[in-house]
Short mmCIF file of C-alpha atoms in Angstrom, two decimals:
data_model
loop_
_atom_site.label_atom_id
_atom_site.label_comp_id
_atom_site.label_asym_id
_atom_site.label_seq_id
_atom_site.Cartn_x
_atom_site.Cartn_y
_atom_site.Cartn_z
CA VAL A 171 134.35 128.73 98.26
CA LYS A 172 133.70 128.38 94.54
CA THR A 173 133.36 124.96 93.07
CA ASN A 174 133.91 123.49 89.65
CA SER A 175 130.27 123.03 89.23
CA LYS A 176 128.99 123.95 85.82
CA LEU A 177 125.68 124.76 87.48
CA GLU A 178 127.40 127.28 89.79
CA LYS A 179 129.32 128.76 86.73
CA ILE A 180 125.97 129.32 84.86
CA TRP A 181 124.34 130.79 88.02
CA ASP A 182 127.34 133.16 88.38
CA SER A 183 127.20 134.24 84.90
CA GLY A 184 123.43 135.00 85.19
CA GLY A 185 122.52 132.22 82.74
CA PHE A 186 119.53 129.81 82.83
CA ILE A 187 120.24 126.53 84.14
CA VAL A 188 118.80 123.11 82.66
CA THR A 189 119.13 119.88 84.49
CA SER A 190 117.64 116.51 84.09
CA GLU A 191 117.91 113.14 85.83
CA CYS A 192 119.03 109.57 85.20
CA GLY A 193 117.59 106.87 87.32
CA PRO A 194 120.12 104.11 87.85
CA PRO A 195 119.18 100.48 86.84
CA ARG A 196 117.93 97.77 89.10
CA GLY A 197 121.04 95.70 88.34
CA ALA A 198 124.81 95.88 87.81
CA ASP A 199 124.73 96.74 84.12
CA GLY A 200 126.63 100.05 83.84
CA ASP A 201 125.99 100.25 80.12
CA ILE A 202 122.36 101.25 81.03
CA VAL A 203 123.61 104.32 82.77
CA ARG A 204 125.98 105.09 79.79
CA LYS A 205 122.97 104.78 77.28
CA LYS A 206 120.84 107.13 79.42
CA GLY A 207 123.70 109.37 79.76
CA GLU A 208 124.34 109.54 76.12
CA PHE A 209 120.71 110.86 75.60
CA LEU A 210 121.57 113.82 77.78
CA ARG A 211 124.92 114.74 76.41
CA GLY A 212 124.95 118.40 75.27
CA VAL A 213 121.28 118.75 76.12
CA VAL A 214 121.42 119.68 79.91
CA ASP A 215 124.07 121.31 82.27
CA GLY A 216 123.66 118.76 85.00
CA VAL A 217 122.37 115.28 85.47
CA ASN A 218 120.67 114.22 88.79
CA VAL A 219 121.37 110.61 89.67
CA THR A 220 118.65 109.40 92.00
CA ASP A 221 119.46 107.55 95.24
CA ASN A 222 117.25 104.54 95.50
CA GLN A 223 114.27 106.72 94.55
CA THR A 224 110.85 105.65 95.96
CA SER A 225 112.94 103.30 98.26
CA VAL A 226 113.46 100.70 95.59
CA VAL A 227 116.94 99.13 95.50
CA ARG A 228 118.96 100.38 92.51
CA MET A 229 122.62 100.78 91.52
CA SER A 230 124.24 103.19 93.91
CA SER A 231 123.86 106.81 93.04
CA LEU A 232 127.64 107.42 93.61
CA SER A 233 128.57 104.66 91.22
CA ALA A 234 126.22 105.83 88.52
CA CYS A 235 127.59 109.31 89.07
CA ALA A 236 131.06 108.07 88.53
CA ILE A 237 130.13 106.35 85.26
CA LEU A 238 128.56 109.71 83.96
CA LYS A 239 131.56 111.73 85.02
CA GLY A 240 133.73 109.32 83.09
CA MET A 241 131.59 110.12 79.98
CA GLY A 242 132.30 113.79 80.52
CA LEU A 243 128.83 114.66 81.81
CA GLU A 244 128.18 116.84 84.98
CA PRO A 245 126.59 114.53 87.51
CA ILE A 246 124.54 115.79 90.65
CA LEU A 247 124.70 113.20 93.30
CA GLN A 248 121.48 112.71 95.12
CA MET A 249 121.92 111.60 98.62
CA VAL A 250 119.07 110.69 101.06
CA CYS A 251 119.06 110.50 104.92
CA ARG A 252 116.94 107.47 104.90
CA ASP A 253 119.70 104.83 104.45
CA ARG A 254 122.88 106.37 105.85
CA ASN A 255 124.00 107.77 109.22
CA ARG A 256 126.27 110.74 109.53
CA ILE A 257 129.45 108.62 109.26
CA ALA A 258 128.36 107.05 105.91
CA LEU A 259 126.98 110.36 104.51
CA GLN A 260 130.21 112.24 105.25
CA SER A 261 132.20 109.34 103.89
CA ASP A 262 130.23 109.34 100.59
CA VAL A 263 130.66 113.15 100.32
CA LEU A 264 134.46 112.75 100.50
CA GLY A 265 134.30 110.00 97.91
CA ALA A 266 132.16 111.91 95.62
CA ALA A 267 134.48 114.90 95.75
CA ALA A 268 137.50 112.64 95.08
CA LEU A 269 135.81 111.36 91.97
CA GLY A 270 135.32 114.88 90.79
CA ILE A 271 131.57 115.00 91.32
CA ASN A 272 130.83 118.80 91.71
CA ASN A 273 127.20 118.71 92.84
CA MET A 274 125.05 117.16 95.34
CA LEU A 275 121.35 117.22 96.11
CA CYS A 276 120.59 116.78 99.97
CA LEU A 277 117.19 114.98 100.53
CA SER A 278 115.33 113.15 103.33
CA GLY A 279 114.31 110.45 100.90
CA ASP A 280 111.00 108.65 100.38
CA HIS A 281 109.82 106.45 103.36
CA GLN A 282 110.84 102.90 102.92
CA LYS A 283 107.14 101.92 103.05
CA PHE A 284 106.83 102.88 99.35
CA GLY A 285 109.61 100.68 98.18
CA ASP A 286 110.57 96.97 97.79
CA HIS A 287 111.89 96.60 101.21
CA PRO A 288 109.04 98.05 103.37
CA GLN A 289 110.34 95.67 106.21
CA GLY A 290 113.52 97.59 106.44
CA LYS A 291 114.62 99.95 109.12
CA ASN A 292 115.21 103.56 108.20
CA VAL A 293 118.21 105.59 109.65
CA TYR A 294 117.22 109.40 109.62
CA ASP A 295 120.16 110.20 112.02
CA ILE A 296 120.11 113.67 110.52
CA ASP A 297 117.63 115.34 108.25
CA SER A 298 117.99 117.14 104.75
CA MET A 299 118.52 120.49 106.43
CA GLN A 300 121.10 119.13 108.69
CA LEU A 301 122.84 117.36 105.60
CA ILE A 302 123.01 120.68 103.90
CA GLN A 303 124.61 122.27 106.91
CA MET A 304 126.97 119.41 107.49
CA VAL A 305 128.18 119.43 103.81
CA CYS A 306 128.61 123.28 103.78
CA ARG A 307 130.70 123.14 106.90
CA MET A 308 132.85 120.36 105.36
CA ARG A 309 133.53 122.58 102.34
CA GLU A 310 133.80 125.97 104.06
CA GLU A 311 135.50 125.19 107.28
CA GLY A 312 137.06 121.87 106.48
CA LYS A 313 135.45 120.13 109.48
CA PHE A 314 133.78 116.93 109.98
CA LEU A 315 130.38 117.08 111.97
CA GLY A 316 132.33 115.64 114.99
CA GLY A 317 134.67 118.51 114.90
CA ASP A 318 137.91 117.00 113.45
CA GLU A 319 139.71 118.51 110.64
CA ILE A 320 139.21 117.28 107.02
CA LYS A 321 142.37 116.79 105.04
CA GLY A 322 141.27 117.74 101.59
CA LYS A 323 138.09 119.67 101.75
CA PRO A 324 135.16 118.34 99.48
CA VAL A 325 134.40 121.25 97.18
CA ILE A 326 130.86 120.60 96.18
CA PHE A 327 127.90 122.77 94.93
CA ILE A 328 125.05 122.14 97.33
CA GLY A 329 121.45 121.76 96.36
CA ALA A 330 118.18 120.48 97.76
CA ALA A 331 114.70 119.81 96.77
CA GLU A 332 111.46 121.61 97.73
CA ASN A 333 107.82 120.82 97.08
CA PRO A 334 105.82 123.95 96.74
CA PHE A 335 102.61 121.87 96.76
CA ALA A 336 102.92 120.00 100.12
CA ASP A 337 101.42 121.24 103.23
CA PRO A 338 101.37 123.29 105.30
CA PHE A 339 101.68 125.70 102.30
CA GLU A 340 102.31 128.82 104.47
CA ILE A 341 105.62 127.52 105.66
CA ARG A 342 106.91 126.10 102.45
CA ALA A 343 108.90 129.40 101.69
CA ALA A 344 110.15 129.48 105.31
CA ARG A 345 111.39 126.00 104.92
CA LEU A 346 113.35 126.99 101.80
CA GLY A 347 114.62 129.89 103.81
CA LYS A 348 116.03 127.41 106.33
CA LYS A 349 117.73 125.36 103.71
CA VAL A 350 119.37 128.60 102.15
CA LYS A 351 120.51 129.53 105.70
CA ALA A 352 121.95 126.12 106.03
CA GLY A 353 124.03 126.60 103.02
CA CYS A 354 121.74 125.44 100.06
CA GLN A 355 122.82 126.96 96.66
CA PHE A 356 120.36 125.54 94.30
CA ILE A 357 116.82 124.12 94.61
CA GLN A 358 115.07 121.63 92.33
CA THR A 359 111.28 121.62 92.82
CA GLN A 360 108.78 118.89 92.75
CA CYS A 361 107.16 118.50 89.46
CA ILE A 362 105.04 121.50 88.64
CA TYR A 363 101.54 121.07 87.09
CA ASN A 364 99.72 123.62 89.07
CA LEU A 365 101.43 126.94 87.73
CA GLU A 366 99.19 129.21 89.60
CA LYS A 367 100.04 127.69 92.94
CA PHE A 368 103.86 127.56 91.97
CA SER A 369 103.54 131.21 91.13
CA ARG A 370 102.15 132.03 94.65
CA TRP A 371 105.03 130.00 96.16
CA MET A 372 107.63 131.72 94.02
CA GLN A 373 106.27 135.10 95.12
CA MET A 374 106.78 134.03 98.73
CA VAL A 375 110.21 132.96 97.87
CA CYS A 376 111.06 136.29 96.08
CA ASP A 377 109.49 138.31 99.01
CA ARG A 378 112.09 136.73 101.24
CA GLY A 379 114.82 137.40 98.72
CA LEU A 380 115.55 133.75 98.55
CA HIS A 381 115.85 133.79 94.81
CA GLU A 382 118.89 135.94 95.00
CA LYS A 383 120.83 133.56 97.34
CA CYS A 384 119.84 130.29 95.63
CA ALA A 385 119.13 129.20 92.04
CA ILE A 386 115.58 128.05 91.85
CA LEU A 387 115.17 125.32 89.25
CA ALA A 388 111.42 124.60 88.30
CA GLY A 389 110.80 120.92 88.11
CA VAL A 390 108.80 119.38 85.24
CA THR A 391 107.83 115.84 84.37
CA PRO A 392 106.27 114.95 81.00
CA MET A 393 103.21 112.69 81.26
CA LYS A 394 103.26 109.64 78.95
CA SER A 395 99.49 108.94 79.29
CA VAL A 396 96.37 109.86 81.00
CA GLY A 397 96.97 106.84 83.32
CA MET A 398 100.21 108.30 84.36
CA ALA A 399 98.47 111.70 85.07
CA ARG A 400 95.85 109.98 87.17
CA TYR A 401 98.41 107.87 89.00
CA MET A 402 100.53 111.07 89.84
CA LYS A 403 97.32 112.94 91.05
CA ASN A 404 96.11 110.10 93.24
CA ASN A 405 99.03 108.00 94.34
CA VAL A 406 102.12 110.14 94.55
CA PRO A 407 102.38 112.08 97.94
CA GLY A 408 102.56 115.77 97.70
CA MET A 409 101.80 115.88 93.87
CA ASP A 410 99.41 118.53 92.62
CA VAL A 411 97.89 117.70 89.23
CA PRO A 412 94.95 119.97 88.33
CA ASP A 413 91.87 118.42 86.78
CA GLU A 414 92.14 120.27 83.55
CA MET A 415 95.56 118.62 82.99
CA ILE A 416 93.87 115.21 83.30
CA GLU A 417 91.01 116.21 81.02
CA ARG A 418 93.52 117.54 78.31
CA MET A 419 95.26 114.15 78.36
CA LYS A 420 91.98 112.26 78.47
CA GLY A 421 90.83 114.32 75.51
CA THR A 422 93.72 113.27 73.47
CA PRO A 423 93.63 109.90 71.51
CA LYS A 424 95.68 107.20 73.21
CA GLU A 425 98.32 107.01 70.59
CA LYS A 426 98.81 110.85 70.74
CA GLN A 427 98.90 111.11 74.54
CA ALA A 428 102.66 110.87 74.88
CA GLU A 429 103.16 113.54 72.13
CA GLU A 430 100.52 115.66 74.01
CA GLY A 431 102.38 115.14 77.40
CA ILE A 432 105.56 116.42 75.89
CA LYS A 433 103.70 119.39 74.41
CA ILE A 434 102.21 120.25 77.78
CA CYS A 435 105.58 119.99 79.31
CA VAL A 436 107.15 122.38 76.76
CA GLU A 437 104.46 124.90 77.32
CA SER A 438 104.97 124.61 81.07
CA ILE A 439 108.65 125.25 80.68
CA GLN A 440 107.88 128.39 78.59
CA LYS A 441 105.49 129.73 81.16
CA LEU A 442 107.89 128.97 84.05
CA ARG A 443 110.73 130.75 82.50
CA GLU A 444 108.58 133.95 82.61
CA ILE A 445 107.91 133.61 86.37
CA PRO A 446 110.23 136.03 88.28
CA GLY A 447 112.89 134.28 90.24
CA VAL A 448 113.04 131.11 88.27
CA ARG A 449 116.63 130.54 87.13
CA GLY A 450 116.48 127.14 85.68
CA ILE A 451 114.35 124.00 84.71
CA HIS A 452 114.82 120.60 85.97
CA ILE A 453 113.27 117.92 83.70
CA MET A 454 112.43 114.70 85.29
CA ALA A 455 111.58 112.36 82.48
CA ILE A 456 111.00 109.20 84.35
CA GLU A 457 112.29 106.30 82.32
CA TRP A 458 112.01 108.61 79.34
CA GLU A 459 115.46 110.15 79.16
CA GLU A 460 115.48 109.92 75.36
CA LYS A 461 112.75 112.57 75.26
CA VAL A 462 114.77 115.09 77.12
CA ALA A 463 116.61 116.46 74.10
CA GLU A 464 113.32 117.07 72.24
CA ILE A 465 111.81 118.76 75.15
CA VAL A 466 114.77 121.06 75.62
CA LYS A 467 115.00 121.79 72.02
CA ALA A 468 111.25 122.62 71.61
CA ALA A 469 111.53 124.86 74.68
CA GLY A 470 114.17 127.01 72.92
CA LEU A 471 116.78 126.18 75.43
CA LEU A 472 119.52 124.86 73.00
CA PRO A 473 122.38 125.19 72.66
CA ARG A 474 123.55 124.93 76.31
CA PRO A 475 126.13 127.50 77.39
CA GLU A 476 129.74 126.53 77.36
CA VAL A 477 131.27 127.48 80.77
CA MET B 198 101.96 104.52 129.52
CA ILE B 199 103.33 101.58 127.69
CA VAL B 200 101.10 100.26 125.07
CA GLY B 201 100.91 96.73 123.71
CA ASN B 202 98.94 94.30 121.57
CA ARG B 203 98.19 90.70 122.72
CA LYS B 204 99.73 88.14 120.36
CA GLU B 205 97.59 86.14 118.27
CA PHE B 206 96.30 83.02 120.10
CA GLN B 207 97.84 80.56 117.61
CA GLU B 208 101.24 82.29 118.12
CA ILE B 209 100.92 81.80 121.76
CA VAL B 210 99.88 78.15 121.50
CA GLY B 211 102.79 77.57 119.21
CA MET B 212 105.32 79.29 121.53
CA LEU B 213 104.12 77.07 124.49
CA GLY B 214 104.71 73.95 122.53
CA SER B 215 104.57 70.85 124.73
CA ASN B 216 104.50 72.86 127.97
CA ARG B 217 100.99 71.98 129.53
CA ARG B 218 101.36 73.57 132.93
CA VAL B 219 101.23 77.39 132.62
CA LEU B 220 101.52 80.24 135.04
CA LEU B 221 99.86 83.07 133.38
CA LEU B 222 101.02 86.30 134.79
CA GLY B 223 99.24 89.57 134.32
CA CYS B 224 100.38 93.10 135.35
CA ASN B 225 98.30 95.64 137.00
CA GLU B 226 100.04 98.79 135.47
CA CYS B 227 100.15 100.08 131.80
CA VAL B 228 99.04 96.91 130.20
CA THR B 229 95.88 96.84 132.43
CA VAL B 230 95.09 100.42 131.33
CA CYS B 231 95.46 99.60 127.62
CA GLY B 232 93.44 96.47 127.97
CA VAL B 233 95.92 93.84 127.04
CA GLY B 234 97.55 92.22 130.03
CA GLY B 235 95.56 92.99 133.16
CA GLU B 236 93.49 90.59 135.38
CA LYS B 237 90.69 90.63 132.91
CA GLU B 238 92.88 89.78 129.87
CA VAL B 239 94.63 87.18 131.95
CA GLY B 240 91.13 85.48 132.54
CA VAL B 241 90.23 85.72 128.85
CA LEU B 242 93.60 84.16 127.61
CA ALA B 243 93.40 81.41 130.39
CA SER B 244 89.85 80.55 129.21
CA GLU B 245 90.86 80.42 125.58
CA LEU B 246 93.78 78.01 126.43
CA ARG B 247 91.67 75.72 128.59
CA ILE B 248 88.99 75.48 125.89
CA HIS B 249 91.71 74.76 123.32
CA TRP B 250 93.23 71.89 125.06
CA LYS B 251 89.94 70.51 126.23
CA THR B 252 88.85 70.51 122.65
CA ALA B 253 92.07 68.66 121.70
CA GLY B 254 91.38 66.25 124.58
CA GLU B 255 94.70 67.02 126.28
CA ALA B 256 95.55 67.74 129.90
CA PHE B 257 96.31 71.16 130.50
CA GLU B 258 96.57 73.38 133.66
CA VAL B 259 96.73 77.16 133.85
CA ARG B 260 97.06 79.30 137.01
CA GLU B 261 95.95 82.95 136.70
CA HIS B 262 97.81 85.47 138.76
CA THR B 263 98.05 89.30 138.27
CA LEU B 264 100.83 91.21 140.00
CA GLU B 265 100.86 94.86 140.92
CA ARG B 266 103.85 95.32 138.68
CA GLN B 267 106.28 93.11 136.82
CA CYS B 268 108.91 95.71 136.63
CA ASP B 269 109.68 95.55 140.52
CA TYR B 270 111.32 92.60 142.10
CA GLU B 271 109.20 92.70 145.29
CA TYR B 272 106.15 91.97 143.33
CA ILE B 273 107.77 89.38 141.11
CA ASP B 274 108.94 87.56 144.18
CA GLN B 275 105.33 86.99 145.39
CA VAL B 276 104.89 84.04 143.07
CA ARG B 277 108.16 82.33 144.13
CA SER B 278 106.45 79.74 146.43
CA PHE B 279 104.34 78.10 143.57
CA VAL B 280 106.37 78.99 140.48
CA GLY B 281 107.95 75.54 140.68
CA ASP B 282 104.66 73.95 139.96
CA TYR B 283 104.62 75.14 136.42
CA ASP B 284 106.54 74.47 133.26
CA VAL B 285 106.40 77.88 131.95
CA ILE B 286 105.67 81.45 132.89
CA LEU B 287 103.57 83.16 130.22
CA SER B 288 103.77 86.93 131.05
CA MET B 289 101.19 89.43 129.82
CA ALA B 290 103.33 92.43 130.93
CA CYS B 291 105.35 94.65 128.57
CA GLY B 292 108.80 93.61 127.58
CA ALA B 293 110.44 95.01 130.55
CA GLY B 294 108.16 93.03 132.84
CA VAL B 295 108.78 89.64 130.90
CA GLN B 296 112.53 90.21 131.05
CA TYR B 297 112.47 91.06 134.81
CA VAL B 298 110.39 88.04 135.52
CA ALA B 299 112.94 85.85 133.66
CA GLU B 300 115.79 87.50 135.54
CA ALA B 301 114.07 86.58 138.81
CA TYR B 302 113.52 82.99 137.89
CA LYS B 303 116.50 81.96 136.15
CA THR B 304 115.79 78.16 135.48
CA LYS B 305 112.20 78.87 134.41
CA LEU B 306 110.89 79.35 130.72
CA VAL B 307 109.43 82.76 130.51
CA MET B 308 107.38 83.75 127.38
CA PRO B 309 105.64 86.83 126.19
CA ALA B 310 101.96 87.00 125.42
CA VAL B 311 102.06 90.49 124.50
CA ASN B 312 103.88 92.62 121.76
CA THR B 313 105.11 95.79 123.38
CA THR B 314 104.60 98.64 120.94
CA PHE B 315 104.81 102.15 122.12
CA LEU B 316 104.84 104.97 124.76
CA GLY B 317 101.48 106.72 124.35
CA VAL B 318 98.22 108.05 125.45
CA THR B 319 94.61 107.12 125.55
CA VAL B 320 92.98 109.10 122.73
CA GLU B 321 89.58 107.74 123.40
CA GLN B 322 88.14 104.50 124.86
CA GLY B 323 89.92 101.76 123.11
CA VAL B 324 92.28 104.06 121.14
CA TRP B 325 95.79 104.60 121.99
CA SER B 326 98.35 106.73 120.18
CA GLU B 327 102.25 107.02 120.29
CA ARG B 328 103.75 110.13 121.67
CA CYS B 329 107.31 109.49 122.95
CA GLN B 330 110.31 107.39 121.83
CA GLY B 331 112.37 107.91 124.93
CA CYS B 332 115.24 109.67 123.06
CA GLY B 333 116.51 110.95 126.43
CA ALA B 334 116.91 114.55 125.27
CA CYS B 335 113.49 116.23 125.10
CA ILE B 336 112.84 119.19 122.78
CA LEU B 337 109.18 119.67 123.29
CA ASP B 338 109.76 123.16 124.44
CA MET B 339 110.90 124.10 121.02
CA THR B 340 108.32 122.22 119.03
CA GLY B 341 105.12 123.54 120.41
CA GLY B 342 104.72 120.45 122.70
CA VAL B 343 104.64 117.94 119.70
CA CYS B 344 107.52 115.51 119.29
CA PRO B 345 109.03 115.36 115.73
CA ILE B 346 111.02 112.26 116.73
CA ALA B 347 108.11 110.19 117.64
CA ARG B 348 105.41 111.75 115.42
CA CYS B 349 107.03 112.22 112.21
CA ALA B 350 107.58 108.94 110.33
CA LYS B 351 111.16 110.25 109.26
CA SER B 352 111.92 111.78 112.67
CA LEU B 353 112.60 115.04 110.71
CA MET B 354 113.69 117.79 112.91
CA ASN B 355 113.37 120.88 110.61
CA GLY B 356 109.91 120.74 109.07
CA PRO B 357 107.49 118.61 107.14
CA CYS B 358 108.84 116.49 104.23
CA GLY B 359 107.32 116.95 100.78
CA GLY B 360 104.74 114.27 101.53
CA SER B 361 102.64 116.12 103.99
CA SER B 362 99.31 116.55 102.56
CA GLY B 363 96.06 117.84 103.95
CA GLY B 364 97.44 117.36 107.44
CA LYS B 365 98.20 113.90 106.93
CA CYS B 366 101.51 111.75 106.69
CA GLU B 367 102.55 110.35 103.31
CA VAL B 368 103.03 107.06 104.94
CA ASP B 369 99.38 106.62 106.20
CA LYS B 370 96.50 108.73 105.40
CA GLU B 371 95.09 107.94 108.84
CA VAL B 372 98.18 109.35 110.63
CA ASP B 373 98.48 112.95 111.38
CA CYS B 374 101.65 114.69 109.96
CA GLY B 375 103.68 115.50 113.09
CA TRP B 376 104.95 118.72 111.55
CA GLN B 377 101.59 120.05 110.58
CA LEU B 378 100.73 119.46 114.21
CA ILE B 379 103.82 121.41 115.20
CA ILE B 380 103.23 124.24 112.84
CA ASP B 381 99.60 124.58 113.99
CA ARG B 382 100.61 124.67 117.61
CA LEU B 383 103.42 127.14 117.02
CA THR B 384 100.84 129.26 115.12
CA GLU B 385 98.38 129.16 117.92
CA LEU B 386 101.13 130.00 120.35
CA GLY B 387 102.28 132.85 118.44
CA GLN B 388 105.69 131.26 117.99
CA LEU B 389 105.83 130.41 114.37
CA ASP B 390 109.05 132.50 114.11
CA ARG B 391 110.73 129.58 116.05
CA TYR B 392 110.33 127.37 112.97
CA GLU B 393 112.86 129.60 111.20
CA ASP B 394 115.68 128.41 113.50
CA ILE B 395 117.50 125.45 112.29
CA MET B 396 117.52 122.57 114.75
CA PRO B 397 120.83 121.14 115.21
CA VAL B 398 121.85 117.67 114.73
CA LYS B 399 120.70 115.38 117.54
CA ASP B 400 123.03 113.74 120.02
CA TRP B 401 121.67 110.29 119.79
CA ARG B 402 123.95 109.12 122.76
CA SER B 403 121.03 109.96 125.22
CA SER B 404 118.98 107.56 123.12
CA ARG B 405 119.37 103.80 122.61
CA GLU B 406 122.38 104.52 120.53
CA ALA B 407 124.95 104.35 123.28
CA GLY B 408 123.56 100.91 124.31
CA PRO B 409 120.91 99.80 126.88
CA ARG B 410 120.44 102.73 129.27
CA LYS B 411 120.63 102.81 133.01
CA ARG B 412 119.84 105.63 135.47
CA ILE B 413 121.26 105.94 138.92
CA ARG B 414 119.76 108.44 141.47
CA GLU B 415 122.41 108.39 144.33
CA ASP B 416 120.14 110.56 146.52
CA LEU B 417 117.36 107.92 146.40
CA ARG B 418 119.57 104.83 146.93
CA LEU B 419 119.58 102.89 150.21
#
């Protein structure tokens, strides 16, 4: 089934996809979402809306997606298995489709230990792989997981995340293979700083022919400072920041570090575009949405295609 | 075996409140093996309590008694003749034992001296580790003998999350990533191709999700 997703249309037309993300606020002010969305208008093809990322309570992803949709943007609903069981997940998928949200990203979710409610109980009724499979079946067969018929199939383009830098490295491409088999159509990767390792992973992905079945979007995050680079290296699980990246930031005067971070990001995008199989870029400018336009422009990715 | 931790002394004292005649009940099974509620631990806690109240200058009486098991009525019944002499039964068994004692002595206060934690194994002297969550539908044949439900912090069934690093879990660098263990085992067994199969969604009805579980074996009933 073809969806109305802009991402799917660009993928079908052989184009290069650019996405970014918008982290919802820690409060009920919808104008913050609107402001962040405005920064991304005309700059990217789709906007991920994170789902209580790092297990910190925020405005719901679905609500923020609805706000962005209302602005004429193309939201990508992130949905984690940490907080909802199969009943709630399917209910939200139906709701998203009803609101005209064309894309979703199926994730396990960060463990609640990292968030502001470490005392909470997690759900993990199903995992991200099973979530992909469930949404795919809802769309293709019009069936709930329980087997009942859905009246009004949710026509949603299905994506997932993959971290090429997590262990065990040797099964990371196989893991992506399972996601593709489950029905995943696009992948956004973890932030890439170690391009050499990413290339090796990409080679494994291409060897399995996965790049032809699924759009691989390479993830990038601009560093604001050497402090952020160090934090990412030492404190964010599954993040691979090479020492030379830290050194380069360290060797830059403090007031110029943000600029240097953007420069590194743009250089990375240019290199990533050349890696066989890469079909797009996912820019995660954490609480720095206003810089996305500058990055996309500097990387030579403007204007975005009209589809 | 069932593994537990003894509660902090101050918590136990607070729980006992004004009850000064205590029947301290140990259990000779799992909690003895994991060194938390057997005869020896009953002796230690009884001494602590006696010293505490002696120092406070207050009257206090504790009787030490360790049963073969607290999860079978015939053993619990062995204290019936003197249970009336005490204000409270302080049980050092697992949560199952505490509850079964309470069921047997309906008018008696029964309190737990132990926090029951998990089903696990003895890794080395003094170290225990969780292995099973009693989900009621074992899949160990498919996962190289390592349980993803019990040993992955997210109970993921189709592989490691993005936080697996150097064989350790993102939640705690001291904890092995369950999926790294599974992949290692499957590799050793020459069964890594099994990883390519998508594990279907789990039917949690065999687990706690269908409410408290009960098992009846008609062939064993009298």
